[in-house]
Short mmCIF file of C-alpha atoms in Angstrom, two decimals:
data_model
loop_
_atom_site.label_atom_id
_atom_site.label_comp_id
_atom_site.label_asym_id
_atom_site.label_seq_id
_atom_site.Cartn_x
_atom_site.Cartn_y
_atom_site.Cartn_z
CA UNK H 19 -1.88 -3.19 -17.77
CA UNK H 20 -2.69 0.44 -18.16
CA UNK H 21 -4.15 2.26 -15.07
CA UNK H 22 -5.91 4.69 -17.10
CA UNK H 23 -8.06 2.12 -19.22
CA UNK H 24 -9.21 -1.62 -18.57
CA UNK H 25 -8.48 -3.37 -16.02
CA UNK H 26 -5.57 -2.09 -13.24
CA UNK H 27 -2.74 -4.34 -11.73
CA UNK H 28 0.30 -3.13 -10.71
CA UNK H 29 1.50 -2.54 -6.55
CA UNK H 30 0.42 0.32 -4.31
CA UNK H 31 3.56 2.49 -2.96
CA UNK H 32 3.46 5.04 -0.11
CA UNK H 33 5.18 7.69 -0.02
CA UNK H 34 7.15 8.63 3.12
CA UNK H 35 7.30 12.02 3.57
CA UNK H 36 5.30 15.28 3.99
CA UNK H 37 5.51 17.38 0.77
CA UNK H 38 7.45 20.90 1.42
CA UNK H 39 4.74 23.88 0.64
CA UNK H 40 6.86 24.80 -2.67
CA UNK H 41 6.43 21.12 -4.69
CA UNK H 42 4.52 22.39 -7.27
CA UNK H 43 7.59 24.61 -8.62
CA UNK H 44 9.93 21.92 -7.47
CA UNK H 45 8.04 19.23 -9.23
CA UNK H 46 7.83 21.20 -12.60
CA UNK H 47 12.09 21.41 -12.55
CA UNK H 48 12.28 18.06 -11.75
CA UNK H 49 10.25 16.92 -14.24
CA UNK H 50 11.89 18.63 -16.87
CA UNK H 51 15.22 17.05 -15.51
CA UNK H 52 13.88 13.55 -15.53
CA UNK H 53 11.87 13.47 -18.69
CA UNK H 54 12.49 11.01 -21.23
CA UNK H 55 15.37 11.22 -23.37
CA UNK H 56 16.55 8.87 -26.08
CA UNK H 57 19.35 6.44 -26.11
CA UNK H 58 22.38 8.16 -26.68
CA UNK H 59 24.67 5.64 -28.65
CA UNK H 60 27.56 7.71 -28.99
CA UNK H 61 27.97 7.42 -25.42
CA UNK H 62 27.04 3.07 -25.33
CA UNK H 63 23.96 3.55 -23.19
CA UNK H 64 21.69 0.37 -24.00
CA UNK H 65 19.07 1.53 -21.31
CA UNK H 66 17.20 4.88 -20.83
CA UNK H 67 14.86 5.50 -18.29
CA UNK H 68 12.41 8.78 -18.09
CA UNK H 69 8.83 9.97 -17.41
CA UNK H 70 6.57 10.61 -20.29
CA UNK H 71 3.15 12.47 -20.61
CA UNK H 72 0.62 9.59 -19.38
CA UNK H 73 -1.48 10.87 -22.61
CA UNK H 74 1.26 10.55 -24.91
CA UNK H 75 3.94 8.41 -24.65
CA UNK H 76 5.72 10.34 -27.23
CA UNK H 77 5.75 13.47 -25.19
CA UNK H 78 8.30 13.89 -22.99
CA UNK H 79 8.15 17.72 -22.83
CA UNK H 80 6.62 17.86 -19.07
CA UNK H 81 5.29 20.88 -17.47
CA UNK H 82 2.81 20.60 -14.52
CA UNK H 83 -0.49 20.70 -16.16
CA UNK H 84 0.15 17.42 -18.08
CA UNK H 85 0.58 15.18 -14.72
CA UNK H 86 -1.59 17.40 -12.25
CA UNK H 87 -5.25 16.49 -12.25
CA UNK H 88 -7.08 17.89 -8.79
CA UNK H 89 -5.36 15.95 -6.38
CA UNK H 90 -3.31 13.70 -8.48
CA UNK H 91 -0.17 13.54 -9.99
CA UNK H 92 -0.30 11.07 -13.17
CA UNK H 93 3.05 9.97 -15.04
CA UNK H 94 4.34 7.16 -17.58
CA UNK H 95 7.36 5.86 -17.09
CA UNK H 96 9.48 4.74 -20.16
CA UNK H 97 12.19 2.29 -20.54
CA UNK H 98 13.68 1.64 -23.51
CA UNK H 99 16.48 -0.84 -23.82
CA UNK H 100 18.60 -1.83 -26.37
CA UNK H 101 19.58 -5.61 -26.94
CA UNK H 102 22.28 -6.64 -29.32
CA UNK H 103 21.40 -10.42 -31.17
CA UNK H 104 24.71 -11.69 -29.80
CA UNK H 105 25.41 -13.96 -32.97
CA UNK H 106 24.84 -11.62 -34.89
CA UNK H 107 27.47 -9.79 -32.41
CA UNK H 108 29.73 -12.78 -33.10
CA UNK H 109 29.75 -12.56 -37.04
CA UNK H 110 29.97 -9.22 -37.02
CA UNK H 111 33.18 -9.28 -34.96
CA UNK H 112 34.73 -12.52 -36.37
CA UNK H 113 33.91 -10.20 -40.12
CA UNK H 114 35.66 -7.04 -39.01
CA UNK H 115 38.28 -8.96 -37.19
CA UNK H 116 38.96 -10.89 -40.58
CA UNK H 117 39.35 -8.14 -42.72
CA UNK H 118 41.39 -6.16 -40.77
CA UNK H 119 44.05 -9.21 -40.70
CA UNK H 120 43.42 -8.92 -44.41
CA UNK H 121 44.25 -5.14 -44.77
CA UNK H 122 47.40 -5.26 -42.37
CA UNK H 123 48.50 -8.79 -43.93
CA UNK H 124 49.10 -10.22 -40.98
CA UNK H 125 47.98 -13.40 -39.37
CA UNK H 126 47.01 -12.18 -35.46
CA UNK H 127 45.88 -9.04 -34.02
CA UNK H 128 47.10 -7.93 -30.40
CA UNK H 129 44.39 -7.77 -27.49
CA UNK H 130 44.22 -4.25 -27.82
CA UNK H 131 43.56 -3.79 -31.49
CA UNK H 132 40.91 -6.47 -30.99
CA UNK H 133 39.38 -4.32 -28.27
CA UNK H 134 39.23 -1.75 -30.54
CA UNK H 135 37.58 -3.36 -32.98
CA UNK H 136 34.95 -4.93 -30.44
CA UNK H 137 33.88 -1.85 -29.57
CA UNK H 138 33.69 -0.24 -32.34
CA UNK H 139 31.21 -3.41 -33.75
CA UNK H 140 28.91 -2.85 -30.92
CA UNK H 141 28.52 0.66 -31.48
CA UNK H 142 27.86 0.52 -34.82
CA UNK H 143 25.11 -2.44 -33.84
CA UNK H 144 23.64 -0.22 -31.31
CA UNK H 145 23.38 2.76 -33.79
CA UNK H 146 21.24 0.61 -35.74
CA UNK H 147 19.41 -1.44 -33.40
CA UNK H 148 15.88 -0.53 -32.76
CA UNK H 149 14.91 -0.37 -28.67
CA UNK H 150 12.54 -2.29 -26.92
CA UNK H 151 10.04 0.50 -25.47
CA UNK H 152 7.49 -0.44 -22.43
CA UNK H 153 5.59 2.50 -20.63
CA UNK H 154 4.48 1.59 -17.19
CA UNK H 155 1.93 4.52 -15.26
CA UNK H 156 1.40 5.47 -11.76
CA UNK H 157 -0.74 7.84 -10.39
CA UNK H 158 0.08 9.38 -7.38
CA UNK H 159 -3.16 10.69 -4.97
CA UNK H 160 -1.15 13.83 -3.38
CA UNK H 161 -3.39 13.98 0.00
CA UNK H 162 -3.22 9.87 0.99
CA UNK H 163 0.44 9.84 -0.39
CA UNK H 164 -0.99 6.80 -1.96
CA UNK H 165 0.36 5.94 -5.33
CA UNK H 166 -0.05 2.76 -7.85
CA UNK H 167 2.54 2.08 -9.94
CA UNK H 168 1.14 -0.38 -13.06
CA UNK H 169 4.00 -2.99 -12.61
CA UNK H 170 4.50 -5.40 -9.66
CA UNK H 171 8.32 -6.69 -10.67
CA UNK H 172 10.87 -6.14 -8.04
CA UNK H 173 13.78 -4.92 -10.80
CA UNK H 174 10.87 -2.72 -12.33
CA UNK H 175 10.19 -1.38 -8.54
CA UNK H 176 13.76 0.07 -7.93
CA UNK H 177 13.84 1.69 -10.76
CA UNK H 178 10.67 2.97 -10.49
CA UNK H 179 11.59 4.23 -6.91
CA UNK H 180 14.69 5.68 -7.39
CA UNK H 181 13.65 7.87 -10.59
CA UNK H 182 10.57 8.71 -8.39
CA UNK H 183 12.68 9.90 -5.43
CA UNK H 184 15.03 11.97 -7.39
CA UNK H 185 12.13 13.35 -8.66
CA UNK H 186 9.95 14.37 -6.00
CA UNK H 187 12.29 14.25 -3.44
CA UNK H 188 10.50 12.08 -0.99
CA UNK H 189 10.87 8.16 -0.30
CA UNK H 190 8.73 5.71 -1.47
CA UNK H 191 8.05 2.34 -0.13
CA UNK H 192 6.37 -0.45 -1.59
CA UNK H 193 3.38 -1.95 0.36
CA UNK H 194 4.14 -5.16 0.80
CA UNK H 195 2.21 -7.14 3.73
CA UNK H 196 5.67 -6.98 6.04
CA UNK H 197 6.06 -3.63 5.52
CA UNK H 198 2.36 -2.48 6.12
CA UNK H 199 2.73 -4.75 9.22
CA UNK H 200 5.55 -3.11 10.38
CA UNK H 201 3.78 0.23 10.51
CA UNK H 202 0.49 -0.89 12.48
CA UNK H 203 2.90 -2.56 14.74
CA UNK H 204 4.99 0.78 15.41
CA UNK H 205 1.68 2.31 15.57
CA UNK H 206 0.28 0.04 18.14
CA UNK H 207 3.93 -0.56 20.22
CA UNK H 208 4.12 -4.09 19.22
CA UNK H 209 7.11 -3.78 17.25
CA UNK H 210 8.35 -6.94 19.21
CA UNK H 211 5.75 -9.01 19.15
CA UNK H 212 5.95 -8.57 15.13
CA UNK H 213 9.76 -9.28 14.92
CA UNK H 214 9.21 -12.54 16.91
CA UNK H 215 5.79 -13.68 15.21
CA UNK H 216 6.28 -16.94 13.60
CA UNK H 217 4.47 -18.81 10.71
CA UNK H 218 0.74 -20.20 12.64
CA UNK H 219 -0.50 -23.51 11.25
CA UNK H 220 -3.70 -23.08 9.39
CA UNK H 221 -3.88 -27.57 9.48
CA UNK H 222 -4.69 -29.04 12.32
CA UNK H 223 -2.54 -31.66 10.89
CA UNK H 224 0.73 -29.57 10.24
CA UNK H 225 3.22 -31.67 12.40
CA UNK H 226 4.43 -29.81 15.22
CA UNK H 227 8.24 -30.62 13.99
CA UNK H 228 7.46 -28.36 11.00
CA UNK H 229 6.67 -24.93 12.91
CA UNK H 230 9.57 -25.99 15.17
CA UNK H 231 11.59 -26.52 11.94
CA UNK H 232 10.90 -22.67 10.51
CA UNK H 233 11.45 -21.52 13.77
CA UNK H 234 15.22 -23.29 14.03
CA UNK H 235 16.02 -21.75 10.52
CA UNK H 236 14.80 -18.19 11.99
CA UNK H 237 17.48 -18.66 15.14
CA UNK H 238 20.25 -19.62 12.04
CA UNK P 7 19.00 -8.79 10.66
CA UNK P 8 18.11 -6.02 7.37
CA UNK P 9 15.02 -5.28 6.30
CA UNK P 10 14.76 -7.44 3.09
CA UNK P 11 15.67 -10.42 5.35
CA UNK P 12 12.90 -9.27 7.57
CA UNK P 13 10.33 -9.23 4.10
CA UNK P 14 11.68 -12.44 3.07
CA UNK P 15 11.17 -13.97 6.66
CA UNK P 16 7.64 -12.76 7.54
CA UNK P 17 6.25 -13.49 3.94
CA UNK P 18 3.90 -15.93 5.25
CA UNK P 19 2.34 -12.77 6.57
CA UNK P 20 0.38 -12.18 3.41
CA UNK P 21 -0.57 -15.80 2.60
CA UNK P 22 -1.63 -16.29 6.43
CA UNK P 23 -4.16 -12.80 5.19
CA UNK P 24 -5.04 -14.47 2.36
CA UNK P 25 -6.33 -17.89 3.79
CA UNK P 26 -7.66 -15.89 6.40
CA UNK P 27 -10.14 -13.82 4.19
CA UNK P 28 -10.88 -17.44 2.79
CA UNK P 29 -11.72 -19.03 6.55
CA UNK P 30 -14.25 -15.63 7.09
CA UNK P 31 -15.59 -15.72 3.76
CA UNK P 32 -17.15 -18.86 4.42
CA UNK P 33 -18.45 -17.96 7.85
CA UNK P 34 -21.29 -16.20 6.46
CA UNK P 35 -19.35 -13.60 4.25
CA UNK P 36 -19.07 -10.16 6.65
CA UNK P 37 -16.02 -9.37 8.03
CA UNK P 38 -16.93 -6.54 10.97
CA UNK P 39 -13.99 -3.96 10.95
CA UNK P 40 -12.92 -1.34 14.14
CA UNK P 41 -14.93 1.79 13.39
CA UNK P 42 -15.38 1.35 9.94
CA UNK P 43 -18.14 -0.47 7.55
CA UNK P 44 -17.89 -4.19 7.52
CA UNK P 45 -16.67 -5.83 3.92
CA UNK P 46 -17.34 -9.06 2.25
CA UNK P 47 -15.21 -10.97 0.72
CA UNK P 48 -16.10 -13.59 -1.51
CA UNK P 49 -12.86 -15.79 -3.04
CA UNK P 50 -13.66 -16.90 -6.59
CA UNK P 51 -10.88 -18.61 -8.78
CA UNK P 52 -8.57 -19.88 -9.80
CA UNK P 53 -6.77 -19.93 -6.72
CA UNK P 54 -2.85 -21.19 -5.92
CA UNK P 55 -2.18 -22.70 -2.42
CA UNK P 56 1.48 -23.77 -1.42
CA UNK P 57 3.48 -24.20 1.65
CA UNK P 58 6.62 -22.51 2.16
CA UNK P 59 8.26 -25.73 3.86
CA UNK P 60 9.35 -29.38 2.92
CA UNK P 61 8.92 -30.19 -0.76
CA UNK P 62 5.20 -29.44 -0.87
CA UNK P 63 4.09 -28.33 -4.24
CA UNK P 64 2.14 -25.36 -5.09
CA UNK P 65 -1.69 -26.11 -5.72
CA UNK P 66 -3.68 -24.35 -8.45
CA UNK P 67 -7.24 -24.72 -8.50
CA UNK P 68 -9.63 -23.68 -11.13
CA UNK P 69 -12.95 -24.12 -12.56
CA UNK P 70 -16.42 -22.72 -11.10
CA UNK P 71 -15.92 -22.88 -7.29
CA UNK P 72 -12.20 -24.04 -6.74
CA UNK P 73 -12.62 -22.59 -2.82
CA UNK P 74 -15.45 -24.97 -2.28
CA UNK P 75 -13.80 -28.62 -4.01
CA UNK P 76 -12.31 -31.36 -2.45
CA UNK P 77 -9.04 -30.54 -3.55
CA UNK P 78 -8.95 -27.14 -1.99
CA UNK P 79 -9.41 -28.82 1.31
CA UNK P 80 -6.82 -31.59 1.01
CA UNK P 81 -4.64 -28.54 -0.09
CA UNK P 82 -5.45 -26.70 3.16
CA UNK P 83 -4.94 -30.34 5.32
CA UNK P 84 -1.65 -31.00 3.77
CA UNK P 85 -0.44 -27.19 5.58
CA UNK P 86 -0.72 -25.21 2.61
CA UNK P 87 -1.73 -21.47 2.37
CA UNK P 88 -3.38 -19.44 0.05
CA UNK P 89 -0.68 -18.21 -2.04
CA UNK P 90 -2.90 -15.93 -4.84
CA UNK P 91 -6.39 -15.99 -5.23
CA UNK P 92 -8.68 -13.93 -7.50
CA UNK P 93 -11.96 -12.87 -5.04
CA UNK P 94 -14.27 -10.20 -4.86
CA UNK P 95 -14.65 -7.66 -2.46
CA UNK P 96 -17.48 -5.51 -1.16
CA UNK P 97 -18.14 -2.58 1.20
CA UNK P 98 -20.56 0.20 1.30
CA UNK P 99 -22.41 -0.78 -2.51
CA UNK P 100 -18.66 -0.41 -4.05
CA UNK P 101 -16.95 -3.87 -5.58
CA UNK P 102 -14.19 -4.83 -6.44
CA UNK P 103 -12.86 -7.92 -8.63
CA UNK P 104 -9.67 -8.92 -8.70
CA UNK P 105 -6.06 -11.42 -8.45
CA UNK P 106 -4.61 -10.55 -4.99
CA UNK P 107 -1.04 -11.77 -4.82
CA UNK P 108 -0.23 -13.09 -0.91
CA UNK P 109 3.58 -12.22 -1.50
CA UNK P 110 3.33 -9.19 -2.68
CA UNK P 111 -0.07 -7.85 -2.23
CA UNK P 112 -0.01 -6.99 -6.29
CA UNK P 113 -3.24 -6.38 -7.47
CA UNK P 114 -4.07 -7.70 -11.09
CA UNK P 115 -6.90 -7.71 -13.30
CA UNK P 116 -9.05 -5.09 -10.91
CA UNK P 117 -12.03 -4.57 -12.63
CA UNK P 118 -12.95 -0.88 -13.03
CA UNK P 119 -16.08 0.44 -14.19
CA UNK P 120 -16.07 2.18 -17.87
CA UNK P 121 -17.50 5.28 -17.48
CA UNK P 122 -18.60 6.31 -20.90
CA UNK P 123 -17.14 9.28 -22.25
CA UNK P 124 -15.90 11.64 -19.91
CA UNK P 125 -13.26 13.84 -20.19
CA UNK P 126 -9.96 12.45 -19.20
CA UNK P 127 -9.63 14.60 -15.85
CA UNK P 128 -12.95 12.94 -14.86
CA UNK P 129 -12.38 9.43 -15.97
CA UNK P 130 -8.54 9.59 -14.48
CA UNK P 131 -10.00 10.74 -10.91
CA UNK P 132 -13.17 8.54 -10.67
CA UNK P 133 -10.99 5.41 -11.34
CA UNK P 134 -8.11 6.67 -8.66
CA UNK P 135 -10.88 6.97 -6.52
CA UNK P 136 -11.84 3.55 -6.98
CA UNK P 137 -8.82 1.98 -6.92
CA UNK P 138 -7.66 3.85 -3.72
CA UNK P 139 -10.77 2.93 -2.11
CA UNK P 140 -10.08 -0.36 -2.84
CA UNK P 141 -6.31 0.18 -1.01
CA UNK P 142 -8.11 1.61 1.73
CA UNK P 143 -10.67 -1.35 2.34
CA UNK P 144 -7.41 -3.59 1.83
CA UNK P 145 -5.51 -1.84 4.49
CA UNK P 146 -8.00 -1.76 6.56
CA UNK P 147 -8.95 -5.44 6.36
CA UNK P 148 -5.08 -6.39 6.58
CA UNK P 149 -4.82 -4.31 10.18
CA UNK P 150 -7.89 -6.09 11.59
CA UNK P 151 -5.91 -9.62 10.53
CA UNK P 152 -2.79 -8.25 12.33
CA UNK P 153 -4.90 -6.85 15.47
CA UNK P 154 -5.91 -10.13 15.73
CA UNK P 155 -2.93 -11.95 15.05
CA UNK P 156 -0.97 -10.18 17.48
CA UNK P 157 -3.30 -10.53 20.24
CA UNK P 158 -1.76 -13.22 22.56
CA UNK P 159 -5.41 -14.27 23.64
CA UNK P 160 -7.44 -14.21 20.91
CA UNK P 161 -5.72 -15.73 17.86
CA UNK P 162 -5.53 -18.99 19.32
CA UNK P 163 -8.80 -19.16 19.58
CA UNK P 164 -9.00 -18.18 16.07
CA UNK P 165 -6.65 -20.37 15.03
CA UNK P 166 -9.34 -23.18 16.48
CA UNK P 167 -11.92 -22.34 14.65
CA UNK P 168 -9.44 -22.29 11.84
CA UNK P 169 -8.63 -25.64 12.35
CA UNK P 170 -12.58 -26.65 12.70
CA UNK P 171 -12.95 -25.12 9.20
CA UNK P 172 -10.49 -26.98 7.41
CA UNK P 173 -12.00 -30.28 9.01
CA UNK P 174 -14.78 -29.68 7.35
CA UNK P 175 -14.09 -29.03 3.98
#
C-alpha cells in the first residue's frame, strides 16, 4: 500500500551512515543515473528497475525538488518485468522451427540453427509483450536516517537496498527485531549475552526437553 | 556463524516481543518506559500464534476479542507465541492501529489520519511524522523488552508472572 495515501505497511530501514556535507549535489547525479528507464528488448532485459517521481509514476526525469520535502527525501521505485506465456513460447518455437525445415527442405535442424531460432522467438515475444509495472515508495526522514520502504518482501528488500545504496551511497539495513537487538546490545556491551540468548518458554507447560531440544540444534 | 544465520536463529526474538506486549497489555494496559512517556498497548485481532518447534500448527484467531477467548489461551499453554497480531498503540494522545508482523516487524494496515486537503508537502510530512513516531515508540518499547530480557535477574521473574498469566486465561 501507498505511503502517501491510506493506510501504510511496508518495513522501516536505517540507514548506516552519516551523510557527507555535499549529498544534495551528489544525490541530484545519482538520481539522474538511477531513474527509471524502459525495458530495452534489443538487449533481452525482461526486468528494469529505477526510481520514479513519487507524484508521478510516469516521471522519471528526477531533479532534487521532486523527492526533497523539508527533511525528507520521497521516491517510487519501479519494477517492471517482462514474462513470456511459455506455451505460447512453445508454439511459437515449434512454428518457426517448422517452417524453417520447410524452407531449407530438410528434415532436422542442427543445435545451433535451433539456438538461433530460439532466440530470435523470444525476442520478438518480448518486443511485443506488455510489462508487469508495480511502484513501491519510501520516504526517507534525512535527520533520524529513518526510512520506510512500502514493501516488506525479502526479494523486494535487496533490490530495494542495493538501488538505494548505489544511489545515496550509504548502507541500509532492514530493521528486523535481531538486528535492532543487535544494536542495543553493542550499545549496552552485551553483545554476548545476545549471541547466547535462547528461545524462553512463555508455557509453564513447555516441556523442558523442548528448550533443551532448540538449544542442541543451536550447538549443530 | 553469518549474520542471516544469526536472523534466522534469534527470530523468536520478535514473537517473544510480541506475546510480551500481549502479557502487559492485560496487566492494566501501561507499559512504563526508561525516560520516556509510558505507552499502551491494546492487542485487537485477528491474531496468529505458532511455535517454532515440533509439528505445532500455527493458530489464527479472529472475531471481537480473539486475545481474551479460550482458544487464545490453550494456544499460549500448548508453547505457542504470538506470531502477528493487529493491536493498537498509544502514547502521549497519538494512536496508532495496525498488523505488527513478529518476524519481521512489517507494519501493515497503519492507520493514518486524512488530513483534508493540504498541499502535498504538508500532507507528505505530517504522515512521516506519524509514522516515524510510531517507529520511535516501537523502538523504544522493543529496547525496554530486551533490557529486560537480558537482565540475568529480572526476566525470570518476569517470566513467572508470565507463566501466572497464561494460567489464567
Amino acid at each position: 500500500m501507498p505511503i502517501t495515501v491510506g493506510s501504510v505497511s511496508g518495513r522501516i530501514w536505517r540507514v548506516l551512515e552519516t551523510l557527507p556535507p555535499n549529498f544534495k549535489e551528489m544525490f541530484e547525479r545519482n538520481l539522474a543515473r538511477h531513474a527509471f528507464k524502459p525495458i530495452d528488448p534489443e538487449r533481452g532485459q525482461l526486468q528494469a528497475v529505477g526510481w520514479v517521481n513519487i507524484r508521478q509514476l510516469l516521471d522519471s526525469r528526477l531533479t532534487l525538488d521532486k523527492v526533497l520535502f523539508r527533511n525528507l527525501i520521497a521516491l517510487g521505485l519501479r519494477v517492471d518485468r517482462l514474462a513470456i506465456n511459455q506455451r505460447v513460447f512453445r508454439a511459437t518455437l515449434a512454428q518457426a522451427i517448422g517452417k524453417k525445415l520447410h524452407e531449407t527442405e530438410r528434415k532436422e535442424l542442427s543445435r545451433e540453427e535451433k539456438l538461433v531460432i530460439e532466440d530470435k522467438v523470444r525476442l520478438d515475444l518480448i518486443k511485443h509483450t506488455q510489462p508487469n509495472t508495480a511502484v513501491y515508495e519510501m520516504i526517507w526522514q534525512l535527520e533520524s536516517g529513518t526510512v520506510l520502504f512500502s514493501s516488506g518482501s525479502q526479494k523486494l528488500g535487496l533490490i530495494f537496498s542495493d538501488l538505494f545504496s548505489e544511489t545515496f551511497q550509504v548502507s541500509v539495513e532492514p530493521q528486523l527485531p535481531f538486528l535492532r537487538a543487535q544494536h542495543w546490545a553493542d550499545r549496552n556491551r552485551m553483545g554476548q549475552e545476545l549471541l547466547e540468548l535462547l528461545p524462553s518458554p512463555f508455557s509453564p507447560e513447555a516441556p523442558v526437553d523442548v528448550v533443551e531440544e532448540v538449544g542442541a540444534g543451536e550447538e549443530e | 556463524m553469518g549474520v542471516l544465520e544469526l536472523i534466522q536463529q534469534k527470530s523468536f526474538l520478535g514473537r517473544e516481543f510480541l506475546t510480551w506486549l500481549w502479557y502487559r497489555s492485560e496487566q492494566g494496559g501501561q507499559i512504563e518506559l526508561h525516560g520516556g512517556k509510558p505507552v499502551t498497548v491494546e492487542i485487537m485481532g485477528p491474531i496468529l500464534l505458532d511455535a517454532q518447534y515440533g509439528d505445532a500448527r500455527a493458530s489464527t484467531l479472529k472475531g471481537e476479542s480473539p486475545a481474551t477467548s479460550p482458544e487464545a489461551g490453550t494456544a499460549l499453554i500448548e508453547g505457542k507465541k504470538l506470531r502477528r497480531a493487529r493491536l493498537k498503540m498509544e502514547r502521549d494522545g497519538v494512536e496508532w492501529v495496525l498488523t505488527l508482523d513478529g518476524e519481521t516487524f512489517n507494519i501493515s494496515g497503519l492507520a493514518i489520519p486524512n488530513p483534508g486537503r493540504m498541499p502535498f508537502e504538508d500532507t507528505l510530512t505530517m504522515r512521516a511524522e506519524m509514522i516515524f513516531e510510531f517507529e520511535r515508540t516501537l523502538d523504544t518499547l522493543f529496547q525496554e523488552f530486551m533490557h529486560l530480557r537480558l537482565e540475568a535477574k529480572q526476566w525470570p521473574k518476569e517470566i513467572k508472572k508470565i507463566h501466572e498469566w497464561v494460567k489464567e486465561k
